[in-house]
PDB file of C-alpha atoms in Angstrom:
ATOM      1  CA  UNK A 580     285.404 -11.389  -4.108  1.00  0.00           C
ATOM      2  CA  UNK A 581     284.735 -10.554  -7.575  1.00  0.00           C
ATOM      3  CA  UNK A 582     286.345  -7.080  -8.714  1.00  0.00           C
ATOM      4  CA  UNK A 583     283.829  -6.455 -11.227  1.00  0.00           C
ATOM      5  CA  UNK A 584     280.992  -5.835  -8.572  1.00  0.00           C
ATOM      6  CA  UNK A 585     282.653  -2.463  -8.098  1.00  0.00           C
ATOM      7  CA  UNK A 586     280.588   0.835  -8.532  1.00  0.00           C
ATOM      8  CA  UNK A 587     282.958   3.254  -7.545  1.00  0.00           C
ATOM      9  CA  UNK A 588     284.658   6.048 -10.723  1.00  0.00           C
ATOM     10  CA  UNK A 589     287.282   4.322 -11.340  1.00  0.00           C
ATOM     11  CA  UNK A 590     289.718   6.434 -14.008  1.00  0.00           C
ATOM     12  CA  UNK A 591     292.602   5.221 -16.404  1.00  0.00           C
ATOM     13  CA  UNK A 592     295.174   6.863 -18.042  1.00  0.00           C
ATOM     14  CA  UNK A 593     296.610   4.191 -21.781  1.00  0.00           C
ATOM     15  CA  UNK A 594     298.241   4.583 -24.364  1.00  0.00           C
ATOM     16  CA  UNK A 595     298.422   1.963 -26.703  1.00  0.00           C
ATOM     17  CA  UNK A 596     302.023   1.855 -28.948  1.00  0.00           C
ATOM     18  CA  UNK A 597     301.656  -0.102 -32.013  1.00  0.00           C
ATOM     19  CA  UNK A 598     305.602  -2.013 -32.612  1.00  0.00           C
ATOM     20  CA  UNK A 599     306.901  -2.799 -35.705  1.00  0.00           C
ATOM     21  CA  UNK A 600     305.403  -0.376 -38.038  1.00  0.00           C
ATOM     22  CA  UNK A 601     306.950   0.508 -41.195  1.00  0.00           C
ATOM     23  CA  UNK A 602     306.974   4.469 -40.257  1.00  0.00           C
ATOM     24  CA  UNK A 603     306.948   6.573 -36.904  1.00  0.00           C
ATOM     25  CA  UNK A 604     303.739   7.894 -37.414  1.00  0.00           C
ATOM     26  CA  UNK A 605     300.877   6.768 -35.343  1.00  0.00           C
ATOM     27  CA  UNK A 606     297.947   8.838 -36.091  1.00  0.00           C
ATOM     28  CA  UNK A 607     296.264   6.316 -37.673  1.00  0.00           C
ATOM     29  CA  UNK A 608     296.527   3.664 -35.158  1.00  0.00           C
ATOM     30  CA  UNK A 609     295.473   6.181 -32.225  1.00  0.00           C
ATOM     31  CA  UNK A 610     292.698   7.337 -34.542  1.00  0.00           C
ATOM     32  CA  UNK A 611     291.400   3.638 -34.430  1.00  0.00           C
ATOM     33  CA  UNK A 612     292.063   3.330 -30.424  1.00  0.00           C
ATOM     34  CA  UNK A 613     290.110   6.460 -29.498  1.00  0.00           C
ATOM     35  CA  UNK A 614     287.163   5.896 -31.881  1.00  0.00           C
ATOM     36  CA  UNK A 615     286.782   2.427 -29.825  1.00  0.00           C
ATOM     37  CA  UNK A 616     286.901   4.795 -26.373  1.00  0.00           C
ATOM     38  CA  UNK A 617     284.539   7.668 -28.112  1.00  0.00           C
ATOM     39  CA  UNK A 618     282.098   5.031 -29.476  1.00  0.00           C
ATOM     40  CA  UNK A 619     281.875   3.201 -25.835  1.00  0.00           C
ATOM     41  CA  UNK A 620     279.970   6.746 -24.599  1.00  0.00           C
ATOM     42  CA  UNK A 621     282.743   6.599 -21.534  1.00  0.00           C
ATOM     43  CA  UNK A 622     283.743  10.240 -20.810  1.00  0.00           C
ATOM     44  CA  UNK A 623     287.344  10.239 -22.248  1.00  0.00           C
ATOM     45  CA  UNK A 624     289.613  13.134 -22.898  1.00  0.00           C
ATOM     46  CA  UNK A 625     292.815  12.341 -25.700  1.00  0.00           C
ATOM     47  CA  UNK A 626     295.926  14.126 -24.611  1.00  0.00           C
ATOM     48  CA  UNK A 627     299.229  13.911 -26.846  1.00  0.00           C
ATOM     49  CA  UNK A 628     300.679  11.624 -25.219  1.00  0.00           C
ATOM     50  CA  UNK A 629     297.611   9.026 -24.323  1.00  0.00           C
ATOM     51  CA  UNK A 630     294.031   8.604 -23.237  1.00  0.00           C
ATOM     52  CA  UNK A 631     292.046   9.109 -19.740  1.00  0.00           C
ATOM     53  CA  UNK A 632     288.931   7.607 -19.484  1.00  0.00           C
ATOM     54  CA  UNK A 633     286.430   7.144 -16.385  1.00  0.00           C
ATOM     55  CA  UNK A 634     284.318   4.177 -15.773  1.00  0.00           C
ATOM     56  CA  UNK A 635     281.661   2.794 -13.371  1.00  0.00           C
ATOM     57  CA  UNK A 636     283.456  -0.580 -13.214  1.00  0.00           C
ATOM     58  CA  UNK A 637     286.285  -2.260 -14.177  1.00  0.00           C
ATOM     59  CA  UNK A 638     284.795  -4.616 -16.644  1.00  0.00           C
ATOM     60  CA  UNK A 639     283.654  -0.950 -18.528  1.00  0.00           C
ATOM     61  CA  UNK A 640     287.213  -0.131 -18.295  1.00  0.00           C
ATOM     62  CA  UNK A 641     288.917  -3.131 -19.364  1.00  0.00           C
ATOM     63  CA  UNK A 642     286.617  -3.975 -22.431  1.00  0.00           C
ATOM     64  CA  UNK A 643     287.289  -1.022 -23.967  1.00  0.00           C
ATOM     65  CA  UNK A 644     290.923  -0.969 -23.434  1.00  0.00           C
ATOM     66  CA  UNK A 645     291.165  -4.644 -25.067  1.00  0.00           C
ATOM     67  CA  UNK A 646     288.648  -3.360 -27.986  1.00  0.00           C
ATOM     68  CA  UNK A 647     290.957  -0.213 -28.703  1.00  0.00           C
ATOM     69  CA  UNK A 648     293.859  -2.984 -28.648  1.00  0.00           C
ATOM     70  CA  UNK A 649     292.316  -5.176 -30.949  1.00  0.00           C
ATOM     71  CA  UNK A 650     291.201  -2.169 -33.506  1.00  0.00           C
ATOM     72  CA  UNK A 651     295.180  -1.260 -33.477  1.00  0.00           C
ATOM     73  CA  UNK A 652     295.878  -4.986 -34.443  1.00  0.00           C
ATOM     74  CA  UNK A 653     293.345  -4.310 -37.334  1.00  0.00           C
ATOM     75  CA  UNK A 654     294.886  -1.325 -38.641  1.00  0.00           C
ATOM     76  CA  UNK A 655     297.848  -3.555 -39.666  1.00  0.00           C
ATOM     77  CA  UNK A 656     300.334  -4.464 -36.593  1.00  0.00           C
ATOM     78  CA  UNK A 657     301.851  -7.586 -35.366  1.00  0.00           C
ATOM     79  CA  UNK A 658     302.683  -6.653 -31.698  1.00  0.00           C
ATOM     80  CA  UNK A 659     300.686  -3.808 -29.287  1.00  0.00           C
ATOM     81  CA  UNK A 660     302.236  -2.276 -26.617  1.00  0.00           C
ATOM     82  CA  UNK A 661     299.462  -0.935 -23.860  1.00  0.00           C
ATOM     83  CA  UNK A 662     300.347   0.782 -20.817  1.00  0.00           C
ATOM     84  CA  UNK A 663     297.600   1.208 -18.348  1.00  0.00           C
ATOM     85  CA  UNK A 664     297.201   2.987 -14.966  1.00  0.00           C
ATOM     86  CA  UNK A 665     294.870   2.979 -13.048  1.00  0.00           C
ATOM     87  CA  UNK A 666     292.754   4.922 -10.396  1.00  0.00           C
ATOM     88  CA  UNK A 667     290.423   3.299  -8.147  1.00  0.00           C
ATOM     89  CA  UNK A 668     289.945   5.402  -4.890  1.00  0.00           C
ATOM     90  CA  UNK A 669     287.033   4.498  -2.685  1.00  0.00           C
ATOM     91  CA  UNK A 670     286.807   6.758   0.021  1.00  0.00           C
ATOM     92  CA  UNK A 671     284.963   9.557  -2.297  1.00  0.00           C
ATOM     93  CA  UNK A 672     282.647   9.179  -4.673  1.00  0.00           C
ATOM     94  CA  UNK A 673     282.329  10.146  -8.256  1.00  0.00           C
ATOM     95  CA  UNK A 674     286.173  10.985  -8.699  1.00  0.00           C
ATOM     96  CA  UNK A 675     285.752  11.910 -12.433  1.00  0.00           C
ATOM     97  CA  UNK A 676     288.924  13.765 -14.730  1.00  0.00           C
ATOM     98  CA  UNK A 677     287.577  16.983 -14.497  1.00  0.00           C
ATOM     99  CA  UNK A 678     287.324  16.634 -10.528  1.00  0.00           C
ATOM    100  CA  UNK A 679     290.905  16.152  -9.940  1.00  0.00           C
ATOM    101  CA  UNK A 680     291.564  18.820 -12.005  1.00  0.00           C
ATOM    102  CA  UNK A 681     289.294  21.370 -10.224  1.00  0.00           C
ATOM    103  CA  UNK A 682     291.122  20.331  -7.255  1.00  0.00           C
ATOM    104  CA  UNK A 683     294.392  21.597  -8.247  1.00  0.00           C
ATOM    105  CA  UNK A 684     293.594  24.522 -10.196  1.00  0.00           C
ATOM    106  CA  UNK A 685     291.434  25.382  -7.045  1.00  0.00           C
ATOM    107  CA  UNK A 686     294.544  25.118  -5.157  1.00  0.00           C
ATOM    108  CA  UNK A 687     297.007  27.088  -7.673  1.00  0.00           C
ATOM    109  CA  UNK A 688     294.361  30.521  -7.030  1.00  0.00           C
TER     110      UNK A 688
END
């Protein structure tokens, strides 16, 4: 079975934490991440705490995760944290973001 034959919306949430900066700020290195996510063309929405993104497949998915990595590496880090989660449910179709959202606000009336 090969995983990337998958054509299902698959969404993540990541956040990528660069370690061992000289300051706590992180603008700069999340500014670098999400340009790699907003350049892909995958529908993304940034949150404060870290970045949702849908894709058709996961080899969409996890290229641009591993590019945002790599652009945080070339802002001026050593190490890269990344945590990833991931939703891959195949009994509907076209689960996007803003679906799941609907849902629940649907629900909360």
């Amino acid at each position: 079975m090969r995983i990337y034959e998958v054509n299902k919306m698959i969404t993540a949430d990541f956040a990528i934490v660069p370690v061992g900066t000289k300051n706590t700020e992180c603008k700069e290195y999340v500014t670098k991440a999400v340009r790699v996510v907003k350049d892909s063309g995958l529908n993304y929405q940034l949150t404060g705490m870290s970045t949702l993104i849908e894709a058709d497949n996961y080899k969409q998915l996890y290229d641009v995760i591993a590019k945002a990595q790599e652009a945080v590496f070339e802002v001026g880090t050593d190490r890269v944290y990344t945590i990833i989660k991931v939703d891959d449910r195949r009994d509907k179709e076209n689960r996007t973001l803003d679906a799941k959202v609907d849902d629940v606000q649907e629900l909360l009336k």
